[in-house]
Amino acid sequence: MENNRGQWGSSMGFILAAAGSAVGVGNLWRFPYLMGSNGGFWFLIIYLAFVILLGIPVLLGEFSIGRFTQLSPVAAYKKIQKGSGFVGVLAIIAPFVIMTYYGVVGGWALKFMGSFVTTGAGLDWSAFTGGDLTLGVWQPLVWTFIFLAIAWFCCIFGVKGIEKANKVMMPALFVLLIIVIIRSVTLPGASEGFMFMFANVDGFTLGAVPAALGQVFFSMSLAMGAMITYGSYLSKTENLPKSAVRVASLDVLVALLAGVAIFPAVFAMGAEPGAGVGLTFFTLPGVFEAMPAGAVFGAIFFLLIFFAALTSAISLIEACSAFAIDSLKLSRKAAVSILCVIFAVLSIPNSMSFAAGTPFSGEVFLGMELFSSVDEIVNNFILPLGGLFMCIVVGWFWKPQNAIGEIESTPGYTFKAQKAWSMCIKVVTPVLIAIVFVTSVLKLFGVVSF
Ligand code: PFF
């Protein structure tokens, strides 16, 4: 079974696919709004520190587990350490749960793009998700299903199809992003957006720390089985540390570029930068409508969100289907198809949670509706826990030497940063995750407040 699971056709294909997984709605939608509501510049600094101290070490750990075992996450963890299969199970639960709302966002992007193309304007997001448009609450769901069908098509052909899709969409995404940036930064008043991103030092709150931690995990697709699965399709010739640094850099770059595309335009048009979750879909359509040639740029922007969402969704689906193929012995077609149908069904409650009067409306967790509750719980609890266990398993049971052995199995390669990496994976990363995690749990139960 392991031998016919496929391999990446080229190093570039792998980097683009892993970057495609990392670069997603998290960069274009989550990062800017988190930065906007967590004090701008300081959030950025904490975020960058976490990428270096946590993100890159964990990503490298996941690539090496994947390549060493050539297995999907649950089987992979079992192979490196008996009894640690539950970490793999966490790494499957996370992408599974995320796929119950990721497709909803992908569907919004499709609909908004279509709206800019056909009417020259975006939509009223509240009316759209709230069920006030013609098709009622079914309208956003139809678009979610279309998005999932496209993702299904990209996944049924296996690793080769995934590579092809990423090789087209990732370069396109960069080009589209640059076009939007040029428009945004040339608007009168755009410089205020830069000030907000890079010179806003007053808005810091301690809440930015756990938010940045969750965002690093989400944005770099960590602790979700995706990077282990993608790593399992690698050949020994791939230099893993170099790949990890490249993927992380591309991910940070796109998050920053998304900020540069969004904030100058938001300020230039006098909109509100701290609008939270609604920034992309609520604030930005108005921003595009108000600018010269806004219809074109609005359509381009939502097309780019669609590409970003699709390449990430592909990796989330792939993590779950690789598990179903390896562990449940399903064929690829059956695994991908069954999963996509399940995701479609489970998207219904998340999508409907924005509309009033549905069985899924109302507050679920900390005053948030179902959709945001799921997002919050996965990112702030399941992912950090998964990352923590991963560090413990690799650092203290499988042992860094074994991972280093895998990393150095690339012909002619010596891993120079091996001491620093071992230190990170054994101590620095898990301690940091544990501190931030415990603090956010205490905050949740009202023991501390900040
Ligand atoms: N990294 C993606 C983003 O930033 O939107 C989200 C994601 C994709 C998470 C794939 C996990 C994953 F496996």
CSV table of C-alpha atoms and ligand atoms in Angstrom, one decimal:
chain,number,residue,atom,x,y,z
A,1,MET,CA,0.0,0.0,0.0
A,2,GLU,CA,2.7,2.4,1.0
A,3,ASN,CA,4.5,2.0,-2.2
A,4,ASN,CA,1.8,3.0,-4.6
A,5,ARG,CA,0.8,6.1,-2.6
A,6,GLY,CA,2.5,8.4,-5.1
A,7,GLN,CA,5.3,11.0,-4.8
A,8,TRP,CA,5.7,14.7,-5.7
A,9,GLY,CA,6.9,15.1,-9.3
A,10,SER,CA,9.4,17.9,-8.4
A,11,SER,CA,10.7,19.9,-5.5
A,12,MET,CA,9.0,23.0,-6.7
A,13,GLY,CA,5.7,21.1,-6.9
A,14,PHE,CA,6.1,20.1,-3.2
A,15,ILE,CA,7.0,23.6,-2.0
A,16,LEU,CA,4.1,25.1,-3.9
A,17,ALA,CA,1.7,22.5,-2.5
A,18,ALA,CA,2.9,22.9,1.1
A,19,ALA,CA,2.9,26.7,0.7
A,20,GLY,CA,-0.6,26.3,-0.9
A,21,SER,CA,-1.7,24.5,2.2
A,22,ALA,CA,-0.2,27.1,4.5
A,23,VAL,CA,-1.3,30.1,2.5
A,24,GLY,CA,-5.0,30.3,2.8
A,25,VAL,CA,-8.0,32.1,4.2
A,26,GLY,CA,-5.8,32.3,7.4
A,27,ASN,CA,-3.4,34.7,5.7
A,28,LEU,CA,-5.8,36.8,3.7
A,29,TRP,CA,-8.7,36.9,6.2
A,30,ARG,CA,-7.6,35.8,9.7
A,31,PHE,CA,-4.2,37.4,9.9
A,32,PRO,CA,-5.3,40.9,8.8
A,33,TYR,CA,-8.3,40.9,11.2
A,34,LEU,CA,-6.3,39.5,14.1
A,35,MET,CA,-3.6,42.1,13.5
A,36,GLY,CA,-6.3,44.8,13.2
A,37,SER,CA,-8.0,43.9,16.5
A,38,ASN,CA,-4.9,43.0,18.5
A,39,GLY,CA,-2.8,46.2,18.2
A,40,GLY,CA,-1.3,46.1,14.8
A,41,PHE,CA,2.5,46.2,15.0
A,42,TRP,CA,2.9,44.2,18.3
A,43,PHE,CA,0.8,41.4,17.1
A,44,LEU,CA,3.1,41.2,14.0
A,45,ILE,CA,6.3,41.0,16.1
A,46,ILE,CA,4.9,38.3,18.4
A,47,TYR,CA,3.7,36.5,15.4
A,48,LEU,CA,7.1,36.5,13.7
A,49,ALA,CA,8.8,35.4,16.9
A,50,PHE,CA,6.4,32.4,17.2
A,51,VAL,CA,7.0,31.5,13.5
A,52,ILE,CA,10.7,31.2,14.2
A,53,LEU,CA,10.6,29.5,17.7
A,54,LEU,CA,7.6,27.3,17.1
A,55,GLY,CA,6.4,27.3,13.5
A,56,ILE,CA,9.5,26.3,11.7
A,57,PRO,CA,10.7,23.7,14.2
A,58,VAL,CA,7.2,22.0,14.3
A,59,LEU,CA,6.9,22.1,10.5
A,60,LEU,CA,10.3,20.5,10.1
A,61,GLY,CA,9.3,17.8,12.7
A,62,GLU,CA,6.2,17.1,10.7
A,63,PHE,CA,8.0,16.8,7.4
A,64,SER,CA,10.5,14.4,8.9
A,65,ILE,CA,7.8,12.2,10.5
A,66,GLY,CA,6.0,12.1,7.1
A,67,ARG,CA,9.0,11.2,5.1
A,68,PHE,CA,10.4,8.8,7.6
A,69,THR,CA,7.2,6.8,7.9
A,70,GLN,CA,5.7,7.3,4.4
A,71,LEU,CA,2.4,7.0,6.2
A,72,SER,CA,-0.7,9.1,7.0
A,73,PRO,CA,-0.7,10.7,10.4
A,74,VAL,CA,-2.3,8.1,12.7
A,75,ALA,CA,-0.2,5.2,11.3
A,76,ALA,CA,2.8,7.5,11.2
A,77,TYR,CA,2.7,8.4,14.9
A,78,LYS,CA,2.1,4.7,15.8
A,79,LYS,CA,5.2,3.8,13.8
A,80,ILE,CA,7.5,6.3,15.4
A,81,GLN,CA,6.3,5.6,19.0
A,82,LYS,CA,3.9,2.9,20.2
A,83,GLY,CA,1.0,4.4,22.0
A,84,SER,CA,1.2,7.8,20.4
A,85,GLY,CA,-1.5,7.1,17.7
A,86,PHE,CA,-3.8,9.4,19.6
A,87,VAL,CA,-1.6,12.4,18.5
A,88,GLY,CA,-2.3,11.3,15.0
A,89,VAL,CA,-6.0,11.1,15.8
A,90,LEU,CA,-5.9,14.7,17.1
A,91,ALA,CA,-4.1,15.6,13.8
A,92,ILE,CA,-7.0,14.1,11.9
A,93,ILE,CA,-9.8,15.6,14.0
A,94,ALA,CA,-8.5,19.1,13.5
A,95,PRO,CA,-8.6,19.1,9.6
A,96,PHE,CA,-11.9,17.3,9.7
A,97,VAL,CA,-13.5,19.9,12.0
A,98,ILE,CA,-11.9,22.8,10.1
A,99,MET,CA,-13.4,21.4,6.8
A,100,THR,CA,-16.9,21.8,8.3
A,101,TYR,CA,-16.4,25.6,8.0
A,102,TYR,CA,-13.5,26.2,5.6
A,103,GLY,CA,-15.7,25.4,2.6
A,104,VAL,CA,-18.3,27.9,3.9
A,105,VAL,CA,-15.7,30.7,3.6
A,106,GLY,CA,-14.6,29.3,0.2
A,107,GLY,CA,-18.2,29.5,-0.9
A,108,TRP,CA,-18.5,33.1,0.3
A,109,ALA,CA,-15.4,34.0,-1.8
A,110,LEU,CA,-16.9,32.4,-4.9
A,111,LYS,CA,-20.2,34.2,-4.4
A,112,PHE,CA,-18.5,37.6,-3.8
A,113,MET,CA,-16.3,37.2,-6.8
A,114,GLY,CA,-19.3,36.4,-8.9
A,115,SER,CA,-21.2,39.4,-7.5
A,116,PHE,CA,-18.4,41.8,-8.4
A,117,VAL,CA,-18.2,40.3,-11.9
A,118,THR,CA,-21.9,40.4,-12.6
A,119,THR,CA,-23.1,43.5,-10.7
A,120,GLY,CA,-19.9,45.4,-10.2
A,121,ALA,CA,-20.5,45.4,-6.4
A,122,GLY,CA,-20.0,43.0,-3.5
A,123,LEU,CA,-22.8,41.8,-1.3
A,124,ASP,CA,-24.1,42.8,2.1
A,125,TRP,CA,-22.5,40.0,4.0
A,126,SER,CA,-25.0,40.0,6.9
A,127,ALA,CA,-27.9,39.8,4.5
A,128,PHE,CA,-26.1,37.0,2.5
A,129,THR,CA,-25.2,34.8,5.4
A,130,GLY,CA,-28.2,35.8,7.4
A,131,GLY,CA,-30.5,34.3,4.8
A,132,ASP,CA,-32.1,37.6,3.7
A,133,LEU,CA,-31.3,37.1,0.0
A,134,THR,CA,-33.5,35.3,-2.6
A,135,LEU,CA,-32.6,31.8,-1.8
A,136,GLY,CA,-32.6,32.4,2.0
A,137,VAL,CA,-30.3,30.4,4.1
A,138,TRP,CA,-29.6,28.0,1.2
A,139,GLN,CA,-27.8,30.6,-0.8
A,140,PRO,CA,-24.4,30.5,1.0
A,141,LEU,CA,-24.8,26.7,1.2
A,142,VAL,CA,-25.1,26.3,-2.5
A,143,TRP,CA,-21.8,28.1,-2.9
A,144,THR,CA,-20.2,26.0,-0.2
A,145,PHE,CA,-21.2,22.9,-2.1
A,146,ILE,CA,-19.8,24.3,-5.3
A,147,PHE,CA,-16.6,25.0,-3.6
A,148,LEU,CA,-16.4,21.5,-2.1
A,149,ALA,CA,-17.2,19.9,-5.5
A,150,ILE,CA,-14.2,21.8,-7.0
A,151,ALA,CA,-12.0,20.7,-4.1
A,152,TRP,CA,-13.2,17.1,-4.5
A,153,PHE,CA,-12.2,17.2,-8.2
A,154,CYS,CA,-8.7,18.4,-7.3
A,155,CYS,CA,-8.2,15.6,-4.8
A,156,ILE,CA,-9.5,12.5,-6.5
A,157,PHE,CA,-6.5,12.2,-8.8
A,158,GLY,CA,-4.1,12.0,-5.8
A,159,VAL,CA,-0.8,13.7,-5.3
A,160,LYS,CA,-0.2,14.4,-9.0
A,161,GLY,CA,-3.5,16.2,-9.3
A,162,ILE,CA,-2.8,18.1,-6.1
A,163,GLU,CA,0.6,19.2,-7.4
A,164,LYS,CA,-0.9,20.3,-10.7
A,165,ALA,CA,-3.6,22.4,-9.1
A,166,ASN,CA,-1.1,24.1,-6.8
A,167,LYS,CA,1.3,24.8,-9.6
A,168,VAL,CA,-1.4,26.8,-11.4
A,169,MET,CA,-3.1,28.4,-8.5
A,170,MET,CA,-0.1,29.5,-6.3
A,171,PRO,CA,1.7,31.6,-9.0
A,172,ALA,CA,-1.7,33.0,-10.0
A,173,LEU,CA,-2.4,33.9,-6.4
A,174,PHE,CA,0.8,35.9,-6.2
A,175,VAL,CA,0.1,37.8,-9.4
A,176,LEU,CA,-3.4,38.7,-8.3
A,177,LEU,CA,-2.2,39.8,-4.9
A,178,ILE,CA,0.4,42.1,-6.4
A,179,ILE,CA,-2.3,43.7,-8.6
A,180,VAL,CA,-4.5,44.4,-5.6
A,181,ILE,CA,-1.5,45.8,-3.7
A,182,ILE,CA,-0.7,48.2,-6.5
A,183,ARG,CA,-4.2,49.5,-6.5
A,184,SER,CA,-4.4,49.7,-2.7
A,185,VAL,CA,-1.1,51.6,-2.1
A,186,THR,CA,-1.7,54.1,-4.8
A,187,LEU,CA,-5.0,55.3,-3.3
A,188,PRO,CA,-4.8,58.8,-1.7
A,189,GLY,CA,-4.5,58.4,2.1
A,190,ALA,CA,-3.0,54.9,1.8
A,191,SER,CA,0.0,55.7,4.0
A,192,GLU,CA,-2.2,55.6,7.1
A,193,GLY,CA,-2.6,51.9,6.5
A,194,PHE,CA,1.1,51.4,6.6
A,195,MET,CA,1.3,53.4,9.8
A,196,PHE,CA,-1.3,51.2,11.3
A,197,MET,CA,0.6,48.0,10.4
A,198,PHE,CA,4.1,49.1,11.2
A,199,ALA,CA,4.0,52.0,13.6
A,200,ASN,CA,1.0,51.3,15.8
A,201,VAL,CA,2.5,50.6,19.1
A,202,ASP,CA,-0.3,51.6,21.5
A,203,GLY,CA,-2.9,48.9,21.0
A,204,PHE,CA,-1.0,46.0,22.7
A,205,THR,CA,-3.0,43.6,24.9
A,206,LEU,CA,-1.8,40.3,26.4
A,207,GLY,CA,-4.6,38.7,24.5
A,208,ALA,CA,-2.4,39.1,21.4
A,209,VAL,CA,-0.1,36.4,22.6
A,210,PRO,CA,-2.5,33.4,22.5
A,211,ALA,CA,-4.1,34.8,19.4
A,212,ALA,CA,-0.7,34.9,17.7
A,213,LEU,CA,0.1,31.3,18.8
A,214,GLY,CA,-3.2,30.0,17.4
A,215,GLN,CA,-2.6,31.9,14.2
A,216,VAL,CA,0.9,30.4,13.7
A,217,PHE,CA,-0.5,26.9,14.0
A,218,PHE,CA,-3.5,27.6,11.8
A,219,SER,CA,-1.6,29.6,9.2
A,220,MET,CA,1.3,27.1,8.8
A,221,SER,CA,-1.2,24.2,8.8
A,222,LEU,CA,0.5,22.7,11.8
A,223,ALA,CA,-0.7,19.8,14.0
A,224,MET,CA,-3.3,19.0,11.4
A,225,GLY,CA,-1.8,16.0,9.7
A,226,ALA,CA,-1.6,18.0,6.5
A,227,MET,CA,2.2,18.6,6.6
A,228,ILE,CA,2.9,15.0,7.7
A,229,THR,CA,0.7,13.7,4.8
A,230,TYR,CA,2.5,16.0,2.3
A,231,GLY,CA,5.8,15.0,3.8
A,232,SER,CA,5.0,11.4,3.3
A,233,TYR,CA,5.0,11.9,-0.5
A,234,LEU,CA,8.6,13.2,-0.4
A,235,SER,CA,11.6,11.5,-1.8
A,236,LYS,CA,15.0,11.5,0.1
A,237,THR,CA,16.4,14.1,-2.2
A,238,GLU,CA,14.4,16.9,-0.7
A,239,ASN,CA,16.2,19.1,1.7
A,240,LEU,CA,13.7,19.3,4.6
A,241,PRO,CA,15.0,22.3,6.6
A,242,LYS,CA,15.3,24.4,3.4
A,243,SER,CA,11.8,23.4,2.5
A,244,ALA,CA,10.4,24.3,5.9
A,245,VAL,CA,12.1,27.7,5.9
A,246,ARG,CA,10.8,28.3,2.3
A,247,VAL,CA,7.3,27.3,3.1
A,248,ALA,CA,7.3,29.4,6.3
A,249,SER,CA,8.7,32.4,4.5
A,250,LEU,CA,6.1,32.2,1.8
A,251,ASP,CA,3.4,32.0,4.4
A,252,VAL,CA,4.6,35.0,6.3
A,253,LEU,CA,5.1,36.9,3.1
A,254,VAL,CA,1.6,36.4,1.9
A,255,ALA,CA,0.2,37.3,5.3
A,256,LEU,CA,2.1,40.6,5.2
A,257,LEU,CA,1.2,41.2,1.6
A,258,ALA,CA,-2.4,40.6,2.5
A,259,GLY,CA,-2.1,43.3,5.1
A,260,VAL,CA,-0.5,45.6,2.6
A,261,ALA,CA,-3.3,44.9,0.2
A,262,ILE,CA,-6.0,45.5,2.7
A,263,PHE,CA,-5.1,48.2,5.3
A,264,PRO,CA,-4.0,51.0,3.0
A,265,ALA,CA,-7.3,50.6,1.1
A,266,VAL,CA,-9.3,50.4,4.3
A,267,PHE,CA,-7.8,53.6,5.6
A,268,ALA,CA,-7.9,55.4,2.3
A,269,MET,CA,-11.7,54.7,2.1
A,270,GLY,CA,-12.3,55.6,5.7
A,271,ALA,CA,-13.4,52.1,6.8
A,272,GLU,CA,-12.9,50.5,10.2
A,273,PRO,CA,-9.7,48.3,10.4
A,274,GLY,CA,-10.7,46.5,13.6
A,275,ALA,CA,-13.9,44.9,12.3
A,276,GLY,CA,-12.8,41.4,13.3
A,277,VAL,CA,-14.1,38.4,11.5
A,278,GLY,CA,-16.1,40.6,9.2
A,279,LEU,CA,-13.1,42.6,7.9
A,280,THR,CA,-12.8,40.7,4.6
A,281,PHE,CA,-16.4,40.1,3.8
A,282,PHE,CA,-18.1,42.9,5.5
A,283,THR,CA,-15.7,45.9,5.3
A,284,LEU,CA,-13.7,45.2,2.1
A,285,PRO,CA,-16.6,44.9,-0.4
A,286,GLY,CA,-17.5,48.5,0.5
A,287,VAL,CA,-13.9,49.5,0.2
A,288,PHE,CA,-13.6,48.1,-3.3
A,289,GLU,CA,-17.0,49.6,-4.3
A,290,ALA,CA,-15.7,53.0,-3.3
A,291,MET,CA,-12.5,53.0,-5.2
A,292,PRO,CA,-11.9,53.7,-8.9
A,293,ALA,CA,-12.3,50.5,-11.0
A,294,GLY,CA,-13.3,48.8,-7.8
A,295,ALA,CA,-15.4,46.1,-9.5
A,296,VAL,CA,-12.3,44.7,-11.2
A,297,PHE,CA,-10.2,44.8,-8.1
A,298,GLY,CA,-13.0,43.4,-6.0
A,299,ALA,CA,-13.4,40.4,-8.4
A,300,ILE,CA,-9.6,39.9,-8.4
A,301,PHE,CA,-9.4,40.0,-4.6
A,302,PHE,CA,-12.2,37.4,-4.1
A,303,LEU,CA,-10.7,35.2,-6.8
A,304,LEU,CA,-7.5,35.2,-4.9
A,305,ILE,CA,-9.2,34.3,-1.7
A,306,PHE,CA,-10.9,31.5,-3.6
A,307,PHE,CA,-7.5,30.2,-4.8
A,308,ALA,CA,-6.0,30.4,-1.4
A,309,ALA,CA,-9.0,28.7,0.2
A,310,LEU,CA,-9.0,25.9,-2.4
A,311,THR,CA,-5.3,25.0,-2.1
A,312,SER,CA,-5.7,24.8,1.7
A,313,ALA,CA,-8.9,22.9,1.5
A,314,ILE,CA,-7.2,20.4,-0.8
A,315,SER,CA,-4.5,19.7,1.9
A,316,LEU,CA,-7.2,19.4,4.7
A,317,ILE,CA,-9.1,16.9,2.6
A,318,GLU,CA,-5.9,15.1,1.7
A,319,ALA,CA,-4.9,14.7,5.4
A,320,CYS,CA,-8.3,13.1,6.1
A,321,SER,CA,-8.4,11.0,3.0
A,322,ALA,CA,-4.8,9.7,3.4
A,323,PHE,CA,-6.0,8.5,6.8
A,324,ALA,CA,-9.1,6.8,5.3
A,325,ILE,CA,-7.0,5.2,2.5
A,326,ASP,CA,-4.2,3.9,4.8
A,327,SER,CA,-6.1,3.0,7.9
A,328,LEU,CA,-9.6,2.3,6.7
A,329,LYS,CA,-8.4,0.7,3.5
A,330,LEU,CA,-10.8,2.7,1.3
A,331,SER,CA,-10.0,3.5,-2.4
A,332,ARG,CA,-8.9,7.1,-3.0
A,333,LYS,CA,-12.1,7.9,-5.0
A,334,ALA,CA,-14.3,6.5,-2.2
A,335,ALA,CA,-12.3,8.2,0.6
A,336,VAL,CA,-12.4,11.6,-1.1
A,337,SER,CA,-16.0,11.4,-2.2
A,338,ILE,CA,-17.4,10.1,1.2
A,339,LEU,CA,-15.4,12.8,3.0
A,340,CYS,CA,-16.6,15.6,0.8
A,341,VAL,CA,-20.2,14.6,1.2
A,342,ILE,CA,-19.7,14.5,5.0
A,343,PHE,CA,-18.1,18.0,4.9
A,344,ALA,CA,-21.0,19.3,2.8
A,345,VAL,CA,-23.5,18.0,5.4
A,346,LEU,CA,-21.6,19.3,8.4
A,347,SER,CA,-21.1,22.7,6.7
A,348,ILE,CA,-24.9,23.2,7.0
A,349,PRO,CA,-25.0,24.0,10.7
A,350,ASN,CA,-21.9,26.3,10.5
A,351,SER,CA,-23.3,28.2,7.5
A,352,MET,CA,-26.7,28.5,9.1
A,353,SER,CA,-25.4,29.7,12.4
A,354,PHE,CA,-25.3,33.3,11.0
A,355,ALA,CA,-29.0,33.4,10.2
A,356,ALA,CA,-31.6,34.1,12.8
A,357,GLY,CA,-34.3,31.5,13.6
A,358,THR,CA,-32.5,28.4,12.3
A,359,PRO,CA,-31.9,25.4,14.7
A,360,PHE,CA,-28.2,26.4,14.6
A,361,SER,CA,-28.6,30.1,15.4
A,362,GLY,CA,-27.6,31.6,18.7
A,363,GLU,CA,-24.6,31.8,21.0
A,364,VAL,CA,-22.6,28.6,21.6
A,365,PHE,CA,-19.4,29.4,23.2
A,366,LEU,CA,-18.2,32.7,24.9
A,367,GLY,CA,-20.9,34.7,23.2
A,368,MET,CA,-20.0,33.5,19.7
A,369,GLU,CA,-22.2,31.8,17.2
A,370,LEU,CA,-21.4,28.2,16.2
A,371,PHE,CA,-19.1,29.0,13.3
A,372,SER,CA,-16.7,31.3,15.3
A,373,SER,CA,-16.9,28.9,18.3
A,374,VAL,CA,-15.7,26.0,16.2
A,375,ASP,CA,-12.9,28.1,14.7
A,376,GLU,CA,-11.9,29.4,18.2
A,377,ILE,CA,-11.9,25.9,19.8
A,378,VAL,CA,-9.9,24.2,17.1
A,379,ASN,CA,-7.3,27.0,16.8
A,380,ASN,CA,-6.9,27.8,20.4
A,381,PHE,CA,-7.2,24.4,22.0
A,382,ILE,CA,-7.0,21.4,19.6
A,383,LEU,CA,-4.1,22.7,17.6
A,384,PRO,CA,-1.8,23.9,20.4
A,385,LEU,CA,-2.5,20.6,22.2
A,386,GLY,CA,-1.7,18.6,19.1
A,387,GLY,CA,1.5,20.7,18.6
A,388,LEU,CA,2.5,20.1,22.3
A,389,PHE,CA,2.1,16.3,22.0
A,390,MET,CA,3.9,16.3,18.7
A,391,CYS,CA,6.9,18.0,20.4
A,392,ILE,CA,6.8,15.6,23.3
A,393,VAL,CA,6.6,12.5,21.1
A,394,VAL,CA,9.4,13.7,18.7
A,395,GLY,CA,11.6,15.3,21.4
A,396,TRP,CA,11.3,12.8,24.2
A,397,PHE,CA,10.2,9.5,22.8
A,398,TRP,CA,11.1,9.1,19.1
A,399,LYS,CA,14.1,11.4,20.0
A,400,PRO,CA,15.5,14.2,17.9
A,401,GLN,CA,18.4,12.0,16.7
A,402,ASN,CA,16.0,9.9,14.7
A,403,ALA,CA,14.4,12.9,13.1
A,404,ILE,CA,17.8,14.3,12.4
A,405,GLY,CA,18.8,10.9,10.9
A,406,GLU,CA,15.8,11.3,8.5
A,407,ILE,CA,16.7,14.9,7.8
A,408,GLU,CA,20.3,14.0,7.0
A,409,SER,CA,19.3,11.0,4.8
A,410,THR,CA,19.2,13.5,2.0
A,411,PRO,CA,22.4,12.6,0.1
A,412,GLY,CA,25.4,14.8,1.0
A,413,TYR,CA,23.4,17.0,3.4
A,414,THR,CA,24.5,17.9,7.0
A,415,PHE,CA,21.9,19.6,9.2
A,416,LYS,CA,23.9,22.4,10.7
A,417,ALA,CA,21.1,23.7,13.0
A,418,GLN,CA,20.5,20.4,14.6
A,419,LYS,CA,21.4,21.4,18.1
A,420,ALA,CA,19.1,24.5,18.0
A,421,TRP,CA,16.3,22.4,16.4
A,422,SER,CA,16.6,19.7,19.1
A,423,MET,CA,16.5,22.3,21.8
A,424,CYS,CA,13.4,23.9,20.3
A,425,ILE,CA,11.5,20.7,19.8
A,426,LYS,CA,12.4,19.3,23.2
A,427,VAL,CA,12.1,22.4,25.4
A,428,VAL,CA,11.5,25.8,23.9
A,429,THR,CA,8.5,25.0,21.7
A,430,PRO,CA,6.6,22.8,24.1
A,431,VAL,CA,7.2,25.1,27.1
A,432,LEU,CA,6.1,28.1,25.1
A,433,ILE,CA,3.0,26.3,23.9
A,434,ALA,CA,2.2,25.1,27.4
A,435,ILE,CA,2.5,28.5,29.0
A,436,VAL,CA,0.3,30.2,26.4
A,437,PHE,CA,-2.1,27.3,26.4
A,438,VAL,CA,-2.5,27.2,30.2
A,439,THR,CA,-2.9,31.0,30.4
A,440,SER,CA,-5.7,30.9,27.8
A,441,VAL,CA,-7.5,28.1,29.6
A,442,LEU,CA,-7.2,30.1,32.9
A,443,LYS,CA,-8.5,33.1,31.1
A,444,LEU,CA,-11.4,31.1,29.7
A,445,PHE,CA,-12.5,30.1,33.2
A,446,GLY,CA,-12.1,33.6,34.5
A,447,VAL,CA,-9.1,32.8,36.8
A,448,VAL,CA,-7.0,35.5,35.2
A,449,SER,CA,-8.0,38.4,33.1
A,450,PHE,CA,-6.1,40.5,30.6
B,1,PFF,N1,-3.2,27.2,6.7
B,1,PFF,C1,-4.5,27.5,6.2
B,1,PFF,C2,-4.8,28.9,6.2
B,1,PFF,O1,-4.0,29.7,6.6
B,1,PFF,O2,-5.9,29.3,5.8
B,1,PFF,C3,-5.5,26.7,6.9
B,1,PFF,C4,-5.2,25.3,7.0
B,1,PFF,C5,-5.0,24.6,5.8
B,1,PFF,C6,-5.0,24.7,8.1
B,1,PFF,C7,-4.6,23.3,5.9
B,1,PFF,C8,-4.6,23.4,8.2
B,1,PFF,C9,-4.4,22.7,7.1
B,1,PFF,F1,-4.1,21.4,7.1
